[in-house]
JSON list of C-alpha atoms in Angstrom, two decimals:
[
{"chain": "A", "resi": 1, "resn": "MET", "atom": "CA", "xyz": [-41.34, -3.32, 58.76]},
{"chain": "A", "resi": 2, "resn": "ASN", "atom": "CA", "xyz": [-44.81, -5.61, 57.89]},
{"chain": "A", "resi": 3, "resn": "THR", "atom": "CA", "xyz": [-45.00, -7.34, 54.71]},
{"chain": "A", "resi": 4, "resn": "ARG", "atom": "CA", "xyz": [-47.87, -5.85, 52.85]},
{"chain": "A", "resi": 5, "resn": "VAL", "atom": "CA", "xyz": [-44.93, -2.29, 52.59]},
{"chain": "A", "resi": 6, "resn": "LEU", "atom": "CA", "xyz": [-42.61, -4.96, 51.31]},
{"chain": "A", "resi": 7, "resn": "ILE", "atom": "CA", "xyz": [-44.35, -5.89, 48.52]},
{"chain": "A", "resi": 8, "resn": "VAL", "atom": "CA", "xyz": [-45.44, -2.73, 47.70]},
{"chain": "A", "resi": 9, "resn": "LEU", "atom": "CA", "xyz": [-42.34, -1.16, 47.72]},
{"chain": "A", "resi": 10, "resn": "ALA", "atom": "CA", "xyz": [-41.16, -3.93, 45.34]},
{"chain": "A", "resi": 11, "resn": "LEU", "atom": "CA", "xyz": [-44.23, -2.98, 42.71]},
{"chain": "A", "resi": 12, "resn": "ILE", "atom": "CA", "xyz": [-43.74, -0.01, 42.10]},
{"chain": "A", "resi": 13, "resn": "ILE", "atom": "CA", "xyz": [-39.85, -0.42, 42.36]},
{"chain": "A", "resi": 14, "resn": "ALA", "atom": "CA", "xyz": [-40.25, -3.49, 39.45]},
{"chain": "A", "resi": 15, "resn": "GLY", "atom": "CA", "xyz": [-43.55, -0.46, 37.56]},
{"chain": "A", "resi": 16, "resn": "ILE", "atom": "CA", "xyz": [-40.29, 1.91, 37.58]},
{"chain": "A", "resi": 17, "resn": "ALA", "atom": "CA", "xyz": [-37.48, -0.70, 35.73]},
{"chain": "A", "resi": 18, "resn": "GLY", "atom": "CA", "xyz": [-40.45, -1.73, 33.15]},
{"chain": "A", "resi": 19, "resn": "TRP", "atom": "CA", "xyz": [-41.12, 1.36, 32.38]},
{"chain": "A", "resi": 20, "resn": "PHE", "atom": "CA", "xyz": [-37.76, 3.16, 31.71]},
{"chain": "A", "resi": 21, "resn": "PHE", "atom": "CA", "xyz": [-36.98, -0.72, 29.72]},
{"chain": "A", "resi": 22, "resn": "GLN", "atom": "CA", "xyz": [-40.16, 0.98, 27.48]},
{"chain": "A", "resi": 23, "resn": "GLN", "atom": "CA", "xyz": [-38.63, 4.41, 27.46]},
{"chain": "A", "resi": 24, "resn": "GLN", "atom": "CA", "xyz": [-34.86, 3.03, 25.70]},
{"chain": "A", "resi": 25, "resn": "GLY", "atom": "CA", "xyz": [-36.35, 2.47, 22.55]},
{"chain": "A", "resi": 26, "resn": "LYS", "atom": "CA", "xyz": [-36.41, -0.95, 19.96]},
{"chain": "A", "resi": 27, "resn": "ILE", "atom": "CA", "xyz": [-33.05, -3.31, 20.18]},
{"chain": "A", "resi": 28, "resn": "SER", "atom": "CA", "xyz": [-31.02, -3.31, 17.33]},
{"chain": "A", "resi": 29, "resn": "PRO", "atom": "CA", "xyz": [-31.26, -6.03, 15.48]},
{"chain": "A", "resi": 30, "resn": "PRO", "atom": "CA", "xyz": [-28.84, -9.05, 16.02]},
{"chain": "A", "resi": 31, "resn": "VAL", "atom": "CA", "xyz": [-25.35, -8.82, 14.51]},
{"chain": "A", "resi": 32, "resn": "SER", "atom": "CA", "xyz": [-25.82, -11.55, 11.44]},
{"chain": "A", "resi": 33, "resn": "MET", "atom": "CA", "xyz": [-22.50, -14.18, 11.35]},
{"chain": "A", "resi": 34, "resn": "GLU", "atom": "CA", "xyz": [-22.33, -14.85, 7.89]},
{"chain": "A", "resi": 35, "resn": "THR", "atom": "CA", "xyz": [-19.56, -17.21, 6.69]},
{"chain": "A", "resi": 36, "resn": "THR", "atom": "CA", "xyz": [-16.55, -14.72, 5.27]},
{"chain": "A", "resi": 37, "resn": "ASP", "atom": "CA", "xyz": [-14.27, -15.96, 2.53]},
{"chain": "A", "resi": 38, "resn": "VAL", "atom": "CA", "xyz": [-11.36, -13.16, 4.74]},
{"chain": "A", "resi": 39, "resn": "ASP", "atom": "CA", "xyz": [-9.46, -15.11, 7.40]},
{"chain": "A", "resi": 40, "resn": "TYR", "atom": "CA", "xyz": [-8.29, -11.85, 8.83]},
{"chain": "A", "resi": 41, "resn": "GLU", "atom": "CA", "xyz": [-8.77, -7.78, 8.27]},
{"chain": "A", "resi": 42, "resn": "ALA", "atom": "CA", "xyz": [-7.28, -5.44, 10.32]},
{"chain": "A", "resi": 43, "resn": "THR", "atom": "CA", "xyz": [-6.99, -1.09, 9.73]},
{"chain": "A", "resi": 44, "resn": "ASP", "atom": "CA", "xyz": [-4.42, 1.10, 9.83]},
{"chain": "A", "resi": 45, "resn": "ILE", "atom": "CA", "xyz": [-1.67, -0.91, 9.57]},
{"chain": "A", "resi": 46, "resn": "SER", "atom": "CA", "xyz": [2.00, -0.56, 10.66]},
{"chain": "A", "resi": 47, "resn": "ALA", "atom": "CA", "xyz": [4.36, -3.63, 9.12]},
{"chain": "A", "resi": 48, "resn": "VAL", "atom": "CA", "xyz": [7.69, -4.97, 9.08]},
{"chain": "A", "resi": 49, "resn": "GLN", "atom": "CA", "xyz": [8.85, -7.51, 6.87]},
{"chain": "A", "resi": 50, "resn": "THR", "atom": "CA", "xyz": [11.95, -9.14, 7.99]},
{"chain": "A", "resi": 51, "resn": "ASN", "atom": "CA", "xyz": [14.23, -11.80, 5.47]},
{"chain": "A", "resi": 52, "resn": "GLU", "atom": "CA", "xyz": [15.80, -15.06, 7.32]},
{"chain": "A", "resi": 53, "resn": "LYS", "atom": "CA", "xyz": [18.50, -12.95, 8.86]},
{"chain": "A", "resi": 54, "resn": "GLY", "atom": "CA", "xyz": [16.75, -11.00, 10.93]},
{"chain": "A", "resi": 55, "resn": "GLU", "atom": "CA", "xyz": [16.92, -7.43, 8.22]},
{"chain": "A", "resi": 56, "resn": "THR", "atom": "CA", "xyz": [14.43, -5.26, 7.50]},
{"chain": "A", "resi": 57, "resn": "GLU", "atom": "CA", "xyz": [13.05, -5.99, 3.44]},
{"chain": "A", "resi": 58, "resn": "TYR", "atom": "CA", "xyz": [10.59, -2.88, 2.97]},
{"chain": "A", "resi": 59, "resn": "GLU", "atom": "CA", "xyz": [8.61, -0.93, 6.03]},
{"chain": "A", "resi": 60, "resn": "LEU", "atom": "CA", "xyz": [4.41, -0.85, 5.00]},
{"chain": "A", "resi": 61, "resn": "THR", "atom": "CA", "xyz": [1.23, 0.95, 5.90]},
{"chain": "A", "resi": 62, "resn": "ALA", "atom": "CA", "xyz": [-2.21, 0.43, 4.87]},
{"chain": "A", "resi": 63, "resn": "GLU", "atom": "CA", "xyz": [-4.75, 2.08, 5.39]},
{"chain": "A", "resi": 64, "resn": "SER", "atom": "CA", "xyz": [-6.73, -1.53, 5.55]},
{"chain": "A", "resi": 65, "resn": "LEU", "atom": "CA", "xyz": [-5.30, -6.04, 4.70]},
{"chain": "A", "resi": 66, "resn": "THR", "atom": "CA", "xyz": [-7.38, -8.47, 4.29]},
{"chain": "A", "resi": 67, "resn": "HIS", "atom": "CA", "xyz": [-6.34, -11.53, 4.51]},
{"chain": "A", "resi": 68, "resn": "ASN", "atom": "CA", "xyz": [-7.48, -14.03, 1.63]},
{"chain": "A", "resi": 69, "resn": "PRO", "atom": "CA", "xyz": [-6.81, -17.99, 2.88]},
{"chain": "A", "resi": 70, "resn": "GLU", "atom": "CA", "xyz": [-8.05, -19.13, -0.99]},
{"chain": "A", "resi": 71, "resn": "THR", "atom": "CA", "xyz": [-5.40, -17.12, -2.26]},
{"chain": "A", "resi": 72, "resn": "ASN", "atom": "CA", "xyz": [-2.95, -16.89, 0.45]},
{"chain": "A", "resi": 73, "resn": "LEU", "atom": "CA", "xyz": [-2.81, -13.70, -0.21]},
{"chain": "A", "resi": 74, "resn": "ASP", "atom": "CA", "xyz": [-2.53, -10.22, 2.05]},
{"chain": "A", "resi": 75, "resn": "GLU", "atom": "CA", "xyz": [-4.91, -7.58, -0.10]},
{"chain": "A", "resi": 76, "resn": "MET", "atom": "CA", "xyz": [-4.35, -4.29, 1.90]},
{"chain": "A", "resi": 77, "resn": "SER", "atom": "CA", "xyz": [-5.59, -0.69, -0.10]},
{"chain": "A", "resi": 78, "resn": "GLY", "atom": "CA", "xyz": [-3.31, 2.66, -0.29]},
{"chain": "A", "resi": 79, "resn": "ILE", "atom": "CA", "xyz": [-0.25, 1.89, 0.71]},
{"chain": "A", "resi": 80, "resn": "THR", "atom": "CA", "xyz": [3.17, 2.63, 0.81]},
{"chain": "A", "resi": 81, "resn": "MET", "atom": "CA", "xyz": [5.94, 1.23, 1.24]},
{"chain": "A", "resi": 82, "resn": "ASN", "atom": "CA", "xyz": [9.66, 1.73, 1.59]},
{"chain": "A", "resi": 83, "resn": "TRP", "atom": "CA", "xyz": [12.00, -1.46, 0.28]},
{"chain": "A", "resi": 84, "resn": "GLU", "atom": "CA", "xyz": [15.61, -1.49, 0.59]},
{"chain": "A", "resi": 85, "resn": "PRO", "atom": "CA", "xyz": [15.80, -4.67, -1.62]},
{"chain": "A", "resi": 86, "resn": "SER", "atom": "CA", "xyz": [20.37, -3.62, -1.22]},
{"chain": "A", "resi": 87, "resn": "ALA", "atom": "CA", "xyz": [22.76, -1.25, 1.01]},
{"chain": "A", "resi": 88, "resn": "GLU", "atom": "CA", "xyz": [23.24, 0.68, -2.32]},
{"chain": "A", "resi": 89, "resn": "GLN", "atom": "CA", "xyz": [19.52, 0.94, -3.37]},
{"chain": "A", "resi": 90, "resn": "ARG", "atom": "CA", "xyz": [17.28, 2.40, -0.47]},
{"chain": "A", "resi": 91, "resn": "TYR", "atom": "CA", "xyz": [12.79, 3.30, -3.02]},
{"chain": "A", "resi": 92, "resn": "ARG", "atom": "CA", "xyz": [9.04, 4.38, -2.26]},
{"chain": "A", "resi": 93, "resn": "ILE", "atom": "CA", "xyz": [6.74, 2.67, -3.61]},
{"chain": "A", "resi": 94, "resn": "GLU", "atom": "CA", "xyz": [2.28, 3.92, -2.88]},
{"chain": "A", "resi": 95, "resn": "ALA", "atom": "CA", "xyz": [-0.27, 2.47, -4.77]},
{"chain": "A", "resi": 96, "resn": "GLY", "atom": "CA", "xyz": [-4.11, 2.16, -4.50]},
{"chain": "A", "resi": 97, "resn": "SER", "atom": "CA", "xyz": [-4.14, -1.70, -3.92]},
{"chain": "A", "resi": 98, "resn": "ALA", "atom": "CA", "xyz": [-1.37, -4.33, -3.31]},
{"chain": "A", "resi": 99, "resn": "ALA", "atom": "CA", "xyz": [-1.64, -8.02, -3.47]},
{"chain": "A", "resi": 100, "resn": "ILE", "atom": "CA", "xyz": [1.95, -9.60, -1.86]},
{"chain": "A", "resi": 101, "resn": "SER", "atom": "CA", "xyz": [2.22, -13.35, -0.40]},
{"chain": "A", "resi": 102, "resn": "GLN", "atom": "CA", "xyz": [4.16, -13.60, 2.78]},
{"chain": "A", "resi": 103, "resn": "GLN", "atom": "CA", "xyz": [6.10, -17.36, 1.99]},
{"chain": "A", "resi": 104, "resn": "THR", "atom": "CA", "xyz": [6.89, -16.45, -1.91]},
{"chain": "A", "resi": 105, "resn": "GLY", "atom": "CA", "xyz": [7.53, -12.35, -1.50]},
{"chain": "A", "resi": 106, "resn": "GLU", "atom": "CA", "xyz": [5.49, -12.21, -4.95]},
{"chain": "A", "resi": 107, "resn": "LEU", "atom": "CA", "xyz": [3.35, -8.45, -5.18]},
{"chain": "A", "resi": 108, "resn": "SER", "atom": "CA", "xyz": [1.35, -7.54, -7.49]},
{"chain": "A", "resi": 109, "resn": "LEU", "atom": "CA", "xyz": [-0.26, -3.06, -7.90]},
{"chain": "A", "resi": 110, "resn": "SER", "atom": "CA", "xyz": [-3.13, -2.05, -8.82]},
{"chain": "A", "resi": 111, "resn": "GLY", "atom": "CA", "xyz": [-4.67, 1.44, -8.70]},
{"chain": "A", "resi": 112, "resn": "GLY", "atom": "CA", "xyz": [-2.25, 3.60, -9.85]},
{"chain": "A", "resi": 113, "resn": "PHE", "atom": "CA", "xyz": [1.60, 3.47, -8.58]},
{"chain": "A", "resi": 114, "resn": "SER", "atom": "CA", "xyz": [4.26, 5.53, -7.93]},
{"chain": "A", "resi": 115, "resn": "LEU", "atom": "CA", "xyz": [7.63, 4.06, -7.83]},
{"chain": "A", "resi": 116, "resn": "VAL", "atom": "CA", "xyz": [10.96, 6.42, -6.10]},
{"chain": "A", "resi": 117, "resn": "SER", "atom": "CA", "xyz": [14.34, 5.51, -6.00]},
{"chain": "A", "resi": 118, "resn": "GLU", "atom": "CA", "xyz": [15.66, 7.49, -3.05]},
{"chain": "A", "resi": 119, "resn": "GLY", "atom": "CA", "xyz": [19.32, 7.14, -4.48]},
{"chain": "A", "resi": 120, "resn": "SER", "atom": "CA", "xyz": [22.27, 5.82, -2.79]},
{"chain": "A", "resi": 121, "resn": "LYS", "atom": "CA", "xyz": [24.27, 6.43, 0.52]},
{"chain": "A", "resi": 122, "resn": "ASN", "atom": "CA", "xyz": [27.48, 6.32, -1.66]},
{"chain": "A", "resi": 123, "resn": "THR", "atom": "CA", "xyz": [25.99, 8.77, -4.26]},
{"chain": "A", "resi": 124, "resn": "PRO", "atom": "CA", "xyz": [23.79, 11.47, -3.66]},
{"chain": "A", "resi": 125, "resn": "ASP", "atom": "CA", "xyz": [24.05, 13.64, -6.02]},
{"chain": "A", "resi": 126, "resn": "ILE", "atom": "CA", "xyz": [21.93, 11.47, -8.89]},
{"chain": "A", "resi": 127, "resn": "GLU", "atom": "CA", "xyz": [18.71, 12.50, -8.76]},
{"chain": "A", "resi": 128, "resn": "PRO", "atom": "CA", "xyz": [15.59, 10.23, -8.03]},
{"chain": "A", "resi": 129, "resn": "ILE", "atom": "CA", "xyz": [14.02, 7.84, -10.64]},
{"chain": "A", "resi": 130, "resn": "LYS", "atom": "CA", "xyz": [9.49, 8.26, -10.10]},
{"chain": "A", "resi": 131, "resn": "VAL", "atom": "CA", "xyz": [8.41, 5.73, -12.50]},
{"chain": "A", "resi": 132, "resn": "THR", "atom": "CA", "xyz": [4.24, 5.67, -12.41]},
{"chain": "A", "resi": 133, "resn": "GLY", "atom": "CA", "xyz": [1.36, 4.09, -14.07]},
{"chain": "A", "resi": 134, "resn": "SER", "atom": "CA", "xyz": [-0.69, 1.64, -13.53]},
{"chain": "A", "resi": 135, "resn": "THR", "atom": "CA", "xyz": [0.10, -1.39, -12.72]},
{"chain": "A", "resi": 136, "resn": "LEU", "atom": "CA", "xyz": [3.01, -2.90, -11.48]},
{"chain": "A", "resi": 137, "resn": "LYS", "atom": "CA", "xyz": [4.23, -6.94, -10.30]},
{"chain": "A", "resi": 138, "resn": "GLY", "atom": "CA", "xyz": [7.67, -8.44, -9.30]},
{"chain": "A", "resi": 139, "resn": "ASN", "atom": "CA", "xyz": [8.82, -10.07, -6.04]},
{"chain": "A", "resi": 140, "resn": "THR", "atom": "CA", "xyz": [9.93, -8.34, -2.77]},
{"chain": "A", "resi": 141, "resn": "LYS", "atom": "CA", "xyz": [12.62, -11.74, -2.32]},
{"chain": "A", "resi": 142, "resn": "SER", "atom": "CA", "xyz": [14.42, -11.28, -5.55]},
{"chain": "A", "resi": 143, "resn": "GLY", "atom": "CA", "xyz": [14.12, -7.59, -5.57]},
{"chain": "A", "resi": 144, "resn": "GLN", "atom": "CA", "xyz": [12.73, -7.70, -9.71]},
{"chain": "A", "resi": 145, "resn": "VAL", "atom": "CA", "xyz": [9.97, -5.63, -10.54]},
{"chain": "A", "resi": 146, "resn": "TYR", "atom": "CA", "xyz": [7.80, -5.25, -13.93]},
{"chain": "A", "resi": 147, "resn": "SER", "atom": "CA", "xyz": [4.50, -3.63, -15.35]},
{"chain": "A", "resi": 148, "resn": "GLU", "atom": "CA", "xyz": [3.28, -4.82, -18.88]},
{"chain": "A", "resi": 149, "resn": "GLU", "atom": "CA", "xyz": [1.15, -1.40, -18.75]},
{"chain": "A", "resi": 150, "resn": "PRO", "atom": "CA", "xyz": [2.71, 2.08, -20.02]},
{"chain": "A", "resi": 151, "resn": "VAL", "atom": "CA", "xyz": [4.50, 4.22, -17.18]},
{"chain": "A", "resi": 152, "resn": "LYS", "atom": "CA", "xyz": [6.28, 7.10, -17.35]},
{"chain": "A", "resi": 153, "resn": "ILE", "atom": "CA", "xyz": [9.60, 7.93, -15.98]},
{"chain": "A", "resi": 154, "resn": "GLU", "atom": "CA", "xyz": [10.71, 11.02, -14.78]},
{"chain": "A", "resi": 155, "resn": "GLN", "atom": "CA", "xyz": [14.10, 11.84, -13.55]},
{"chain": "A", "resi": 156, "resn": "GLY", "atom": "CA", "xyz": [15.16, 15.68, -12.94]},
{"chain": "A", "resi": 157, "resn": "MET", "atom": "CA", "xyz": [13.39, 17.55, -15.41]},
{"chain": "A", "resi": 158, "resn": "ASN", "atom": "CA", "xyz": [13.85, 14.06, -18.13]},
{"chain": "A", "resi": 159, "resn": "ARG", "atom": "CA", "xyz": [10.50, 12.41, -18.64]},
{"chain": "A", "resi": 160, "resn": "PHE", "atom": "CA", "xyz": [9.91, 10.09, -20.75]},
{"chain": "A", "resi": 161, "resn": "GLU", "atom": "CA", "xyz": [7.01, 7.78, -21.64]},
{"chain": "A", "resi": 162, "resn": "ALA", "atom": "CA", "xyz": [7.60, 3.76, -22.53]},
{"chain": "A", "resi": 163, "resn": "SER", "atom": "CA", "xyz": [5.60, 0.63, -22.75]},
{"chain": "A", "resi": 164, "resn": "SER", "atom": "CA", "xyz": [6.81, -1.22, -20.86]},
{"chain": "A", "resi": 165, "resn": "MET", "atom": "CA", "xyz": [9.33, -1.83, -17.59]},
{"chain": "A", "resi": 166, "resn": "THR", "atom": "CA", "xyz": [11.30, -3.98, -16.56]},
{"chain": "A", "resi": 167, "resn": "ALA", "atom": "CA", "xyz": [13.55, -3.54, -13.32]},
{"chain": "A", "resi": 168, "resn": "ASN", "atom": "CA", "xyz": [15.90, -5.01, -10.90]},
{"chain": "A", "resi": 169, "resn": "LEU", "atom": "CA", "xyz": [15.62, -3.12, -7.83]},
{"chain": "A", "resi": 170, "resn": "GLU", "atom": "CA", "xyz": [18.54, -4.55, -6.30]},
{"chain": "A", "resi": 171, "resn": "THR", "atom": "CA", "xyz": [21.22, -3.05, -8.53]},
{"chain": "A", "resi": 172, "resn": "GLY", "atom": "CA", "xyz": [19.23, -0.16, -9.85]},
{"chain": "A", "resi": 173, "resn": "GLU", "atom": "CA", "xyz": [18.74, -1.13, -13.01]},
{"chain": "A", "resi": 174, "resn": "TYR", "atom": "CA", "xyz": [16.17, -0.29, -15.51]},
{"chain": "A", "resi": 175, "resn": "GLU", "atom": "CA", "xyz": [15.32, -1.91, -18.91]},
{"chain": "A", "resi": 176, "resn": "PHE", "atom": "CA", "xyz": [12.47, 0.96, -21.30]},
{"chain": "A", "resi": 177, "resn": "GLY", "atom": "CA", "xyz": [9.86, -0.78, -24.27]},
{"chain": "A", "resi": 178, "resn": "GLN", "atom": "CA", "xyz": [9.29, 1.77, -26.98]},
{"chain": "A", "resi": 179, "resn": "VAL", "atom": "CA", "xyz": [10.51, 4.84, -25.71]},
{"chain": "A", "resi": 180, "resn": "ALA", "atom": "CA", "xyz": [8.90, 8.01, -26.96]},
{"chain": "A", "resi": 181, "resn": "VAL", "atom": "CA", "xyz": [11.13, 10.93, -25.92]},
{"chain": "A", "resi": 182, "resn": "ALA", "atom": "CA", "xyz": [9.39, 14.32, -26.12]},
{"chain": "A", "resi": 183, "resn": "PHE", "atom": "CA", "xyz": [12.37, 16.77, -27.50]},
{"chain": "A", "resi": 184, "resn": "THR", "atom": "CA", "xyz": [11.92, 19.81, -27.97]},
{"chain": "A", "resi": 185, "resn": "PRO", "atom": "CA", "xyz": [14.99, 22.19, -29.28]},
{"chain": "A", "resi": 186, "resn": "ALA", "atom": "CA", "xyz": [16.56, 24.97, -27.20]},
{"chain": "A", "resi": 187, "resn": "ASP", "atom": "CA", "xyz": [15.11, 28.11, -29.97]},
{"chain": "A", "resi": 188, "resn": "ARG", "atom": "CA", "xyz": [17.77, 28.70, -32.94]},
{"chain": "A", "resi": 189, "resn": "GLN", "atom": "CA", "xyz": [19.18, 31.27, -33.64]},
{"chain": "A", "resi": 190, "resn": "ASP", "atom": "CA", "xyz": [20.78, 32.85, -37.36]},
{"chain": "A", "resi": 191, "resn": "LYS", "atom": "CA", "xyz": [24.90, 34.19, -37.00]},
{"chain": "A", "resi": 192, "resn": "ALA", "atom": "CA", "xyz": [27.16, 34.89, -38.54]},
{"chain": "A", "resi": 193, "resn": "LEU", "atom": "CA", "xyz": [29.62, 32.96, -38.41]},
{"chain": "A", "resi": 194, "resn": "PHE", "atom": "CA", "xyz": [32.71, 35.43, -39.77]}
]
């Protein structure tokens, strides 16, 4: 082949390549890389926390997780936590959002929470206790939780409200402040005694 033909072919190919490139449209603007106060973040989390002995403290699922290096807290949304603080006690906790310190075990739930005792292996016939409220704080290492805001408590057919709550989840002991109960007695039936 002679060089003229090769040059014409190269120009035609360059013209076609340029036309295809132009037809692809505009290139999107480059991604802006701003500094944030987030160390790392992830979605669809499924995690297991163990203690020093390698025993499972709790299992956790969350919609999203963000680690804040300034506070050293894992901030999560849409959490479900299966917590077994002792061999006798198991709990399921759900909350809108949570902040947990992996080092200290400090836990803060907000956006509404639900704490349900799943009973123990030794007493399977006892009805589970369900506590709901807006915020719950505690410590995963000590097994202590508390709420200084009103909570609702359900156990079987029993229901009541309290202004605050403190619980030791390792032993299953609860304390409630200013309890309000609605009691509906059975209908009165007048009968002759004799």
